[in-house]
mmCIF file of C-alpha atoms in Angstrom:
data_model
loop_
_atom_site.group_PDB
_atom_site.id
_atom_site.type_symbol
_atom_site.label_atom_id
_atom_site.label_comp_id
_atom_site.label_asym_id
_atom_site.label_seq_id
_atom_site.Cartn_x
_atom_site.Cartn_y
_atom_site.Cartn_z
ATOM 1 C CA MET A 6 2.812 1.130 -23.500
ATOM 2 C CA LYS A 7 6.501 1.536 -24.257
ATOM 3 C CA LYS A 8 8.735 0.562 -21.369
ATOM 4 C CA LEU A 9 10.950 3.365 -20.146
ATOM 5 C CA ARG A 10 14.545 3.048 -19.140
ATOM 6 C CA ARG A 11 15.230 3.470 -15.424
ATOM 7 C CA TRP A 12 17.487 6.387 -14.472
ATOM 8 C CA SER A 13 19.105 7.483 -11.262
ATOM 9 C CA LYS A 14 16.962 9.584 -8.963
ATOM 10 C CA GLY A 15 17.060 13.356 -9.234
ATOM 11 C CA SER A 16 14.811 16.393 -9.287
ATOM 12 C CA LEU A 17 13.457 18.005 -12.431
ATOM 13 C CA TYR A 18 15.366 21.195 -11.625
ATOM 14 C CA SER A 19 18.677 19.360 -11.256
ATOM 15 C CA PHE A 20 18.023 17.400 -14.457
ATOM 16 C CA ILE A 21 17.415 20.555 -16.529
ATOM 17 C CA LEU A 22 20.318 22.422 -14.904
ATOM 18 C CA ARG A 23 22.651 19.478 -15.422
ATOM 19 C CA ASN A 24 21.758 19.179 -19.090
ATOM 20 C CA PHE A 25 22.060 22.940 -19.602
ATOM 21 C CA ILE A 26 25.537 23.008 -18.050
ATOM 22 C CA VAL A 27 26.635 20.027 -20.142
ATOM 23 C CA ILE A 28 25.427 21.728 -23.327
ATOM 24 C CA ILE A 29 27.217 24.986 -22.428
ATOM 25 C CA LEU A 30 30.456 23.143 -21.673
ATOM 26 C CA ILE A 31 30.258 21.179 -24.907
ATOM 27 C CA VAL A 32 29.528 24.300 -26.957
ATOM 28 C CA VAL A 33 32.314 26.301 -25.289
ATOM 29 C CA GLY A 34 34.752 23.444 -25.689
ATOM 30 C CA LEU A 35 33.708 22.948 -29.271
ATOM 31 C CA TYR A 36 34.039 26.643 -30.010
ATOM 32 C CA GLN A 37 37.488 26.841 -28.449
ATOM 33 C CA GLY A 38 38.553 23.648 -30.156
ATOM 34 C CA GLN A 39 37.384 24.780 -33.565
ATOM 35 C CA ASN A 40 39.269 28.085 -33.117
ATOM 36 C CA VAL A 41 42.494 26.239 -32.366
ATOM 37 C CA LEU A 42 41.905 23.783 -35.174
ATOM 38 C CA CYS A 43 40.983 26.605 -37.560
ATOM 39 C CA ASP A 44 44.230 28.433 -36.742
ATOM 40 C CA LYS A 45 46.266 25.297 -37.384
ATOM 41 C CA VAL A 46 44.521 24.618 -40.689
ATOM 42 C CA ILE A 47 45.019 28.222 -41.851
ATOM 43 C CA HIS A 48 48.676 28.025 -40.840
ATOM 44 C CA TYR A 49 49.120 24.756 -42.749
ATOM 45 C CA VAL A 50 47.292 25.953 -45.890
ATOM 46 C CA MET A 51 49.161 29.259 -45.995
ATOM 47 C CA ILE A 52 52.549 27.544 -45.722
ATOM 48 C CA HIS A 53 51.541 24.905 -48.256
ATOM 49 C CA ARG A 54 50.424 27.499 -50.819
ATOM 50 C CA TYR A 55 52.709 30.480 -50.195
ATOM 51 C CA GLY A 56 55.680 28.924 -48.457
ATOM 52 C CA PRO A 57 56.979 29.296 -44.897
ATOM 53 C CA ARG A 58 58.162 32.866 -45.493
ATOM 54 C CA ILE A 59 54.616 34.113 -45.900
ATOM 55 C CA TRP A 60 54.525 34.986 -42.211
ATOM 56 C CA GLU A 61 57.532 37.274 -42.636
ATOM 57 C CA GLN A 62 55.878 39.371 -45.331
ATOM 58 C CA GLU A 63 54.341 42.663 -44.346
ATOM 59 C CA GLU A 64 51.695 42.478 -47.070
ATOM 60 C CA TRP A 65 49.806 39.395 -48.202
ATOM 61 C CA PRO A 66 48.189 38.732 -51.520
ATOM 62 C CA ASN A 67 44.424 39.216 -51.667
ATOM 63 C CA GLU A 68 44.046 35.508 -52.362
ATOM 64 C CA ALA A 69 45.609 34.800 -48.947
ATOM 65 C CA TYR A 70 42.986 36.900 -47.162
ATOM 66 C CA LEU A 71 40.211 35.237 -49.145
ATOM 67 C CA LEU A 72 41.618 31.835 -48.253
ATOM 68 C CA ILE A 73 41.642 32.695 -44.547
ATOM 69 C CA VAL A 74 38.037 33.913 -44.768
ATOM 70 C CA ARG A 75 36.954 30.753 -46.578
ATOM 71 C CA VAL A 76 38.636 28.458 -44.084
ATOM 72 C CA THR A 77 37.180 30.444 -41.177
ATOM 73 C CA ASN A 78 33.680 30.333 -42.700
ATOM 74 C CA LEU A 79 34.000 26.608 -43.275
ATOM 75 C CA PHE A 80 34.869 26.003 -39.631
ATOM 76 C CA MET A 81 32.043 28.287 -38.481
ATOM 77 C CA LEU A 82 29.657 26.283 -40.657
ATOM 78 C CA LEU A 83 30.931 23.025 -39.182
ATOM 79 C CA PHE A 84 30.596 24.516 -35.701
ATOM 80 C CA LEU A 85 26.980 25.523 -36.391
ATOM 81 C CA ILE A 86 26.182 22.068 -37.755
ATOM 82 C CA LEU A 87 27.637 20.399 -34.662
ATOM 83 C CA PHE A 88 25.850 22.913 -32.450
ATOM 84 C CA VAL A 89 22.511 22.067 -34.097
ATOM 85 C CA LEU A 90 23.211 18.341 -33.728
ATOM 86 C CA ILE A 91 23.972 18.823 -30.033
ATOM 87 C CA ILE A 92 20.719 20.752 -29.554
ATOM 88 C CA LEU A 93 18.767 18.041 -31.386
ATOM 89 C CA TYR A 94 20.359 15.297 -29.307
ATOM 90 C CA SER A 95 19.660 17.200 -26.091
ATOM 91 C CA SER A 96 16.061 17.799 -27.171
ATOM 92 C CA LEU A 97 15.550 14.119 -27.910
ATOM 93 C CA ARG A 98 17.073 13.203 -24.574
ATOM 94 C CA MET A 99 14.866 15.731 -22.784
ATOM 95 C CA ARG A 100 11.857 14.367 -24.609
ATOM 96 C CA LYS A 101 12.643 10.806 -23.597
ATOM 97 C CA ARG A 102 13.114 11.833 -19.984
ATOM 98 C CA LEU A 103 10.230 14.311 -19.707
ATOM 99 C CA VAL A 104 7.731 14.288 -22.549
ATOM 100 C CA ASP A 105 7.282 10.513 -22.907
ATOM 101 C CA PRO A 106 6.557 9.919 -19.195
ATOM 102 C CA ILE A 107 4.123 12.838 -19.147
ATOM 103 C CA ARG A 108 2.382 11.490 -22.252
ATOM 104 C CA ASN A 109 2.176 8.055 -20.674
ATOM 105 C CA LEU A 110 0.673 9.570 -17.545
ATOM 106 C CA ASP A 111 -1.761 11.607 -19.621
ATOM 107 C CA TYR A 112 -2.742 8.476 -21.547
ATOM 108 C CA ALA A 113 -3.229 6.519 -18.330
ATOM 109 C CA ILE A 114 -5.439 9.258 -16.866
ATOM 110 C CA GLU A 115 -7.421 9.694 -20.090
ATOM 111 C CA HIS A 116 -8.117 5.972 -20.444
ATOM 112 C CA PHE A 117 -8.470 5.221 -16.731
ATOM 113 C CA ALA A 118 -12.272 4.966 -16.736
ATOM 114 C CA SER A 119 -12.502 2.599 -19.712
ATOM 115 C CA LYS A 120 -9.565 0.460 -18.577
ATOM 116 C CA ALA A 121 -10.919 0.268 -15.022
ATOM 117 C CA ASP A 122 -14.281 -0.961 -16.323
ATOM 118 C CA GLU A 123 -12.440 -3.734 -18.154
ATOM 119 C CA GLY A 124 -10.436 -4.572 -15.029
ATOM 120 C CA GLN A 125 -7.159 -3.481 -16.691
ATOM 121 C CA ILE A 126 -5.162 -0.830 -14.839
ATOM 122 C CA GLU A 127 -2.074 0.388 -16.728
ATOM 123 C CA THR A 128 0.990 1.593 -14.899
ATOM 124 C CA PHE A 129 4.429 2.687 -16.054
ATOM 125 C CA PRO A 130 7.836 2.430 -14.374
ATOM 126 C CA GLU A 131 9.609 5.171 -12.495
ATOM 127 C CA VAL A 132 11.687 7.474 -14.693
ATOM 128 C CA GLY A 133 14.134 8.777 -12.099
ATOM 129 C CA ILE A 134 12.864 12.377 -11.950
ATOM 130 C CA ARG A 135 11.531 13.052 -8.494
ATOM 131 C CA GLU A 136 8.619 15.301 -9.420
ATOM 132 C CA ILE A 137 7.332 13.074 -12.220
ATOM 133 C CA ASP A 138 7.807 9.930 -10.140
ATOM 134 C CA HIS A 139 5.878 11.562 -7.302
ATOM 135 C CA ILE A 140 2.958 12.270 -9.655
ATOM 136 C CA ARG A 141 3.226 8.743 -11.025
ATOM 137 C CA ASN A 142 3.205 7.200 -7.530
ATOM 138 C CA SER A 143 0.278 9.371 -6.434
ATOM 139 C CA PHE A 144 -1.698 8.408 -9.527
ATOM 140 C CA THR A 145 -0.902 4.714 -9.086
ATOM 141 C CA HIS A 146 -1.929 4.878 -5.427
ATOM 142 C CA MET A 147 -5.158 6.660 -6.367
ATOM 143 C CA VAL A 148 -5.926 4.032 -9.011
ATOM 144 C CA GLN A 149 -5.345 1.219 -6.535
ATOM 145 C CA ARG A 150 -7.525 2.872 -3.891
ATOM 146 C CA LEU A 151 -10.316 3.488 -6.409
ATOM 147 C CA LYS A 152 -10.072 -0.098 -7.618
ATOM 148 C CA GLU A 153 -10.259 -1.396 -4.044
ATOM 149 C CA SER A 154 -13.171 0.930 -3.300
ATOM 150 C CA GLU A 155 -14.987 -0.219 -6.430
ATOM 151 C CA ASP A 156 -14.400 -3.874 -5.563
ATOM 152 C CA GLU A 157 -15.629 -3.258 -2.016
ATOM 153 C CA SER A 158 -18.738 -1.447 -3.294
ATOM 154 C CA ARG A 159 -19.442 -4.318 -5.668
ATOM 155 C CA ARG A 160 -19.001 -6.833 -2.849
ATOM 156 C CA LEU A 161 -21.282 -4.849 -0.535
ATOM 157 C CA GLU A 162 -23.929 -4.651 -3.241
ATOM 158 C CA GLN A 163 -23.729 -8.407 -3.746
ATOM 159 C CA ASP A 164 -23.959 -8.926 0.022
ATOM 160 C CA ARG A 165 -26.957 -6.604 0.177
ATOM 161 C CA GLN A 166 -28.738 -8.480 -2.595
ATOM 162 C CA LYS A 167 -27.949 -11.809 -0.944
ATOM 163 C CA MET A 168 -29.150 -10.449 2.391
ATOM 164 C CA LEU A 169 -32.458 -9.326 0.900
ATOM 165 C CA ALA A 170 -32.895 -12.710 -0.774
ATOM 166 C CA ASP A 171 -32.141 -14.532 2.493
ATOM 167 C CA ILE A 172 -34.515 -12.298 4.462
ATOM 168 C CA SER A 173 -37.259 -12.873 1.910
ATOM 169 C CA HIS A 174 -36.703 -16.625 2.047
ATOM 170 C CA ASP A 175 -36.565 -16.785 5.843
ATOM 171 C CA LEU A 176 -39.731 -14.703 6.162
ATOM 172 C CA LYS A 177 -41.595 -16.494 3.396
ATOM 173 C CA THR A 178 -41.177 -20.020 4.789
ATOM 174 C CA PRO A 179 -42.875 -19.563 8.203
ATOM 175 C CA ILE A 180 -45.433 -17.131 6.784
ATOM 176 C CA THR A 181 -46.447 -19.710 4.170
ATOM 177 C CA VAL A 182 -46.866 -22.365 6.865
ATOM 178 C CA ILE A 183 -48.882 -20.037 9.105
ATOM 179 C CA GLN A 184 -51.096 -18.985 6.203
ATOM 180 C CA GLY A 185 -51.744 -22.569 5.148
ATOM 181 C CA TYR A 186 -52.501 -23.847 8.630
ATOM 182 C CA SER A 187 -54.650 -20.866 9.574
ATOM 183 C CA GLN A 188 -56.667 -21.272 6.358
ATOM 184 C CA ALA A 189 -57.191 -24.962 7.166
ATOM 185 C CA LEU A 190 -58.350 -24.082 10.687
ATOM 186 C CA TYR A 191 -60.634 -21.377 9.330
ATOM 187 C CA ASP A 192 -62.187 -23.769 6.836
ATOM 188 C CA GLY A 193 -62.718 -26.361 9.593
ATOM 189 C CA ILE A 194 -61.270 -29.218 7.564
ATOM 190 C CA VAL A 195 -59.105 -30.686 10.361
ATOM 191 C CA ASP A 196 -60.064 -32.636 13.467
ATOM 192 C CA ALA A 197 -59.420 -31.516 17.046
ATOM 193 C CA LYS A 198 -56.153 -33.447 17.393
ATOM 194 C CA THR A 199 -54.773 -32.004 14.170
ATOM 195 C CA GLN A 200 -55.955 -28.538 15.174
ATOM 196 C CA LYS A 201 -53.749 -28.643 18.271
ATOM 197 C CA LYS A 202 -50.779 -29.788 16.169
ATOM 198 C CA TYR A 203 -51.394 -26.985 13.683
ATOM 199 C CA LEU A 204 -51.649 -24.415 16.470
ATOM 200 C CA GLN A 205 -48.370 -25.610 17.993
ATOM 201 C CA THR A 206 -46.679 -25.317 14.605
ATOM 202 C CA MET A 207 -48.117 -21.832 14.090
ATOM 203 C CA VAL A 208 -46.835 -20.722 17.500
ATOM 204 C CA TYR A 209 -43.391 -22.148 16.708
ATOM 205 C CA LYS A 210 -43.283 -20.455 13.299
ATOM 206 C CA SER A 211 -44.439 -17.139 14.772
ATOM 207 C CA GLU A 212 -41.635 -17.370 17.337
ATOM 208 C CA MET A 213 -39.219 -17.951 14.459
ATOM 209 C CA LEU A 214 -40.559 -14.831 12.754
ATOM 210 C CA ALA A 215 -40.181 -12.804 15.935
ATOM 211 C CA GLU A 216 -36.612 -14.057 16.374
ATOM 212 C CA LEU A 217 -35.747 -13.190 12.781
ATOM 213 C CA VAL A 218 -37.270 -9.710 12.997
ATOM 214 C CA ASN A 219 -35.560 -9.013 16.332
ATOM 215 C CA SER A 220 -32.217 -10.262 15.017
ATOM 216 C CA PHE A 221 -32.505 -8.180 11.877
ATOM 217 C CA TYR A 222 -33.446 -5.148 13.965
ATOM 218 C CA GLU A 223 -30.418 -5.629 16.215
ATOM 219 C CA PHE A 224 -28.148 -6.130 13.213
ATOM 220 C CA SER A 225 -29.496 -3.002 11.484
ATOM 221 C CA LYS A 226 -29.101 -1.003 14.684
ATOM 222 C CA LEU A 227 -25.462 -2.051 15.004
ATOM 223 C CA GLU A 228 -24.797 -1.061 11.379
ATOM 224 C CA HIS A 229 -26.273 2.413 11.873
ATOM 225 C CA PRO A 230 -23.609 5.190 11.816
ATOM 226 C CA GLN A 231 -24.994 6.739 15.012
ATOM 227 C CA PHE A 232 -24.773 3.527 17.022
ATOM 228 C CA SER A 233 -22.460 3.746 20.027
ATOM 229 C CA LEU A 234 -21.661 1.538 22.986
ATOM 230 C CA ASN A 235 -22.284 2.381 26.619
ATOM 231 C CA LEU A 236 -18.743 1.638 27.774
ATOM 232 C CA GLU A 237 -18.053 1.247 31.481
ATOM 233 C CA LYS A 238 -14.840 0.262 33.179
ATOM 234 C CA GLY A 239 -15.218 -2.904 35.195
ATOM 235 C CA ASP A 240 -13.862 -6.327 36.036
ATOM 236 C CA VAL A 241 -14.699 -8.298 32.909
ATOM 237 C CA CYS A 242 -13.547 -11.529 34.546
ATOM 238 C CA GLU A 243 -16.019 -11.156 37.415
ATOM 239 C CA TYR A 244 -18.734 -10.191 34.931
ATOM 240 C CA PHE A 245 -18.006 -13.315 32.872
ATOM 241 C CA ARG A 246 -17.971 -15.460 36.026
ATOM 242 C CA GLU A 247 -21.366 -14.116 37.151
ATOM 243 C CA TYR A 248 -22.832 -14.679 33.695
ATOM 244 C CA LEU A 249 -21.676 -18.300 33.642
ATOM 245 C CA ALA A 250 -23.014 -18.841 37.176
ATOM 246 C CA VAL A 251 -26.466 -17.666 36.090
ATOM 247 C CA LYS A 252 -26.261 -19.809 32.952
ATOM 248 C CA TYR A 253 -25.039 -22.903 34.783
ATOM 249 C CA GLU A 254 -28.473 -24.137 35.880
ATOM 250 C CA GLU A 255 -29.870 -23.831 32.355
ATOM 251 C CA LEU A 256 -26.929 -25.777 30.956
ATOM 252 C CA GLU A 257 -27.198 -28.473 33.616
ATOM 253 C CA THR A 258 -30.929 -28.876 32.967
ATOM 254 C CA ALA A 259 -30.235 -29.311 29.245
ATOM 255 C CA GLY A 260 -27.638 -31.967 30.037
ATOM 256 C CA PHE A 261 -24.583 -29.873 29.146
ATOM 257 C CA GLU A 262 -21.362 -29.796 31.151
ATOM 258 C CA LEU A 263 -19.482 -26.538 31.723
ATOM 259 C CA ILE A 264 -15.760 -26.236 32.422
ATOM 260 C CA ALA A 265 -14.582 -22.704 33.240
ATOM 261 C CA GLU A 266 -10.955 -21.616 33.663
ATOM 262 C CA LEU A 267 -10.993 -18.035 34.925
ATOM 263 C CA PRO A 268 -8.281 -16.106 36.799
ATOM 264 C CA GLU A 269 -8.869 -15.117 40.416
ATOM 265 C CA GLU A 270 -7.465 -11.599 40.029
ATOM 266 C CA GLN A 271 -9.380 -8.672 38.624
ATOM 267 C CA VAL A 272 -9.223 -8.042 34.876
ATOM 268 C CA PRO A 273 -10.057 -4.369 34.252
ATOM 269 C CA CYS A 274 -11.599 -3.596 30.903
ATOM 270 C CA GLU A 275 -13.947 -1.057 29.330
ATOM 271 C CA PHE A 276 -17.002 -2.813 27.911
ATOM 272 C CA ASP A 277 -20.725 -2.475 27.317
ATOM 273 C CA HIS A 278 -22.321 -4.899 29.769
ATOM 274 C CA ALA A 279 -25.540 -5.468 27.804
ATOM 275 C CA GLN A 280 -23.867 -5.860 24.408
ATOM 276 C CA LEU A 281 -21.126 -8.182 25.669
ATOM 277 C CA LYS A 282 -23.803 -10.326 27.303
ATOM 278 C CA ARG A 283 -25.498 -10.551 23.898
ATOM 279 C CA VAL A 284 -22.256 -11.943 22.436
ATOM 280 C CA PHE A 285 -22.063 -14.610 25.157
ATOM 281 C CA GLU A 286 -25.730 -15.468 24.635
ATOM 282 C CA ASN A 287 -25.259 -15.891 20.891
ATOM 283 C CA MET A 288 -22.334 -18.275 21.281
ATOM 284 C CA ILE A 289 -23.895 -20.395 24.033
ATOM 285 C CA ALA A 290 -27.253 -20.421 22.223
ATOM 286 C CA ASN A 291 -25.500 -21.866 19.172
ATOM 287 C CA SER A 292 -23.945 -24.603 21.303
ATOM 288 C CA LEU A 293 -27.301 -25.505 22.855
ATOM 289 C CA LYS A 294 -29.148 -25.362 19.544
ATOM 290 C CA HIS A 295 -26.789 -27.468 17.444
ATOM 291 C CA ASN A 296 -25.604 -30.066 19.977
ATOM 292 C CA SER A 297 -27.223 -32.802 22.018
ATOM 293 C CA SER A 298 -27.093 -33.366 25.768
ATOM 294 C CA GLY A 299 -23.767 -34.584 27.072
ATOM 295 C CA THR A 300 -21.837 -31.939 25.163
ATOM 296 C CA MET A 301 -19.147 -30.152 27.157
ATOM 297 C CA LEU A 302 -18.880 -26.356 27.022
ATOM 298 C CA PHE A 303 -15.541 -24.668 27.627
ATOM 299 C CA ALA A 304 -14.929 -21.132 28.947
ATOM 300 C CA ASN A 305 -11.515 -19.584 29.438
ATOM 301 C CA MET A 306 -10.002 -16.146 30.081
ATOM 302 C CA THR A 307 -6.380 -14.974 30.050
ATOM 303 C CA VAL A 308 -4.516 -11.671 29.880
ATOM 304 C CA LYS A 309 -1.643 -11.343 27.411
ATOM 305 C CA ASP A 310 0.222 -8.084 26.888
ATOM 306 C CA GLU A 311 -2.478 -5.494 26.119
ATOM 307 C CA ASP A 312 -5.267 -7.995 25.405
ATOM 308 C CA VAL A 313 -7.959 -9.667 27.449
ATOM 309 C CA ILE A 314 -8.602 -13.009 25.746
ATOM 310 C CA LEU A 315 -11.919 -14.820 26.242
ATOM 311 C CA ARG A 316 -12.622 -18.229 24.752
ATOM 312 C CA LEU A 317 -15.934 -20.047 24.480
ATOM 313 C CA GLY A 318 -16.358 -23.404 22.795
ATOM 314 C CA ASP A 319 -17.790 -26.902 22.874
ATOM 315 C CA ASP A 320 -16.866 -30.458 21.880
ATOM 316 C CA GLY A 321 -20.066 -31.051 19.946
ATOM 317 C CA VAL A 322 -20.717 -31.682 16.271
ATOM 318 C CA GLY A 323 -18.699 -28.649 15.199
ATOM 319 C CA ILE A 324 -19.254 -26.142 12.415
ATOM 320 C CA PRO A 325 -19.360 -27.493 8.831
ATOM 321 C CA ASP A 326 -16.163 -26.829 6.903
ATOM 322 C CA SER A 327 -18.183 -25.198 4.120
ATOM 323 C CA ILE A 328 -19.153 -22.249 6.331
ATOM 324 C CA ARG A 329 -16.246 -21.928 8.778
ATOM 325 C CA ALA A 330 -14.548 -19.218 6.697
ATOM 326 C CA LYS A 331 -17.731 -17.121 6.494
ATOM 327 C CA ILE A 332 -19.269 -17.856 9.899
ATOM 328 C CA PHE A 333 -19.283 -14.152 10.835
ATOM 329 C CA GLU A 334 -21.100 -13.044 7.681
ATOM 330 C CA PRO A 335 -24.837 -12.240 7.868
ATOM 331 C CA PHE A 336 -27.369 -15.025 7.241
ATOM 332 C CA VAL A 337 -24.840 -17.852 7.289
ATOM 333 C CA VAL A 338 -26.436 -21.052 8.593
ATOM 334 C CA GLY A 339 -25.358 -24.685 8.592
ATOM 335 C CA ASP A 340 -28.189 -25.653 6.258
ATOM 336 C CA GLU A 341 -27.206 -24.178 2.884
ATOM 337 C CA ALA A 342 -30.767 -24.628 1.604
ATOM 338 C CA ARG A 343 -32.052 -22.663 4.609
ATOM 339 C CA THR A 344 -34.901 -25.118 5.114
ATOM 340 C CA SER A 345 -34.193 -26.316 8.645
ATOM 341 C CA GLY A 346 -35.284 -23.086 10.301
ATOM 342 C CA ASN A 347 -32.498 -23.641 12.800
ATOM 343 C CA GLY A 348 -31.451 -20.049 13.461
ATOM 344 C CA THR A 349 -31.435 -16.766 11.579
ATOM 345 C CA GLY A 350 -27.753 -16.717 10.657
ATOM 346 C CA LEU A 351 -27.336 -13.253 12.190
ATOM 347 C CA GLY A 352 -26.077 -14.158 15.663
ATOM 348 C CA MET A 353 -22.361 -14.324 14.886
ATOM 349 C CA ALA A 354 -22.535 -11.328 12.534
ATOM 350 C CA ILE A 355 -24.045 -9.333 15.407
ATOM 351 C CA SER A 356 -21.368 -10.667 17.784
ATOM 352 C CA ARG A 357 -18.547 -9.622 15.461
ATOM 353 C CA ARG A 358 -20.010 -6.132 15.062
ATOM 354 C CA ILE A 359 -20.306 -5.707 18.840
ATOM 355 C CA ILE A 360 -16.732 -6.848 19.473
ATOM 356 C CA GLU A 361 -15.403 -4.610 16.682
ATOM 357 C CA GLU A 362 -17.224 -1.651 18.262
ATOM 358 C CA HIS A 363 -15.268 -2.461 21.434
ATOM 359 C CA GLY A 364 -12.065 -2.175 19.398
ATOM 360 C CA GLY A 365 -11.473 -5.909 19.660
ATOM 361 C CA THR A 366 -11.575 -8.991 17.465
ATOM 362 C CA ILE A 367 -13.467 -12.272 17.414
ATOM 363 C CA THR A 368 -12.200 -15.318 15.538
ATOM 364 C CA LEU A 369 -13.100 -18.955 15.099
ATOM 365 C CA LEU A 370 -10.123 -21.065 16.142
ATOM 366 C CA PRO A 371 -9.130 -24.203 14.202
ATOM 367 C CA LYS A 372 -10.786 -27.485 15.096
ATOM 368 C CA GLY A 373 -9.109 -29.165 18.042
ATOM 369 C CA SER A 374 -8.086 -25.927 19.757
ATOM 370 C CA TYR A 375 -8.268 -26.547 23.520
ATOM 371 C CA ARG A 376 -9.626 -30.018 22.607
ATOM 372 C CA MET A 377 -12.826 -28.406 21.300
ATOM 373 C CA THR A 378 -14.495 -28.890 17.913
ATOM 374 C CA THR A 379 -15.796 -25.311 18.055
ATOM 375 C CA CYS A 380 -13.945 -22.547 19.893
ATOM 376 C CA TYR A 381 -14.337 -18.782 19.556
ATOM 377 C CA GLU A 382 -11.667 -16.356 20.737
ATOM 378 C CA ILE A 383 -12.513 -12.777 21.721
ATOM 379 C CA ARG A 384 -9.818 -10.166 22.273
ATOM 380 C CA LEU A 385 -10.600 -6.930 24.125
ATOM 381 C CA ARG A 386 -8.334 -4.087 25.207
ATOM 382 C CA TYR A 387 -6.839 -4.521 28.654
ATOM 383 C CA ALA A 388 -7.444 -1.444 30.817
ATOM 384 C CA GLY A 389 -4.335 -1.711 32.970
ATOM 385 C CA LYS A 390 -3.498 -2.999 36.412
ATOM 386 C CA ALA A 391 -5.367 -0.374 38.387
ATOM 387 C CA SER A 392 -8.092 -1.660 40.653
ATOM 388 C CA VAL A 393 -11.646 -1.303 39.460
#
């Protein structure tokens, strides 16, 4: 597409009016100038042909009148030629300023669908006329929004297909084991000791299935448009402290150490008690599941400006670098082959959705933050200094 010259800003009305005034002034000036010049030429020709005393004669020869008419007609013809040239120049200038940008816009709109499918979005520079530039900017913005929407739709479709594939894989693995073991038990081809081992495996795999189905149900429920939180104003610090106190015995039994740094004062916040507990459970469950005894868990809460900041982490094995950037996406697990059966990969996706419904954020901090290999940071809205 031909690149257009940039002009100073102005409205379409002012552009047309300005050009019209310029044309009128040029035509008037040209007309006045040609009259003066015509008079001088006639004066010169008459003196040259008839002598300087011609102006003192009361009657002129017919040839003198014809000469004046011819000279006048010649100047009128020259004036008309110049007038036409001025109109042509003005028309070309108007076309360059108005018609070409409109044609470019029309071309961009007409070929938008085909170009968008090819991933090529054409734009053209501003032309300096406010109305046309406004249309151009609106069209460009629309194209960008449509492109972003199309990219997002494509990404969501890919995520949906991946999710279905992951669900199918995660369901198929334990079901296959249960089917095989149950068939062996039914056929009576295993001894009593092996039967007990098979039954234990079947119970474990059925628990995995139940966990996967429950996690997928919770995730689907959170994604539903009609889902809403049961927000209540309360002291989130005291709630967090009570949760950790209840969890302390379980952690101690598993051989985990807990260090909590919580403020003594109240921290008012609006939150859904049950859903926030689910977030805490998901993070601590990950620490217990992926680390051995002797691991230290870290819990911290601070208030900064308008945010309540909660941090939960551990100094265990840490999250593999390959999945750190996508840890909050559905069905992300440490085992890329998804053969370990160590979790559904939905826990952190559910946690992010819950925190986002609270109007907050959850992030995975860099390794080494607060001397932890894994540390999550949750930010919720602070509800002010009023007592709760």
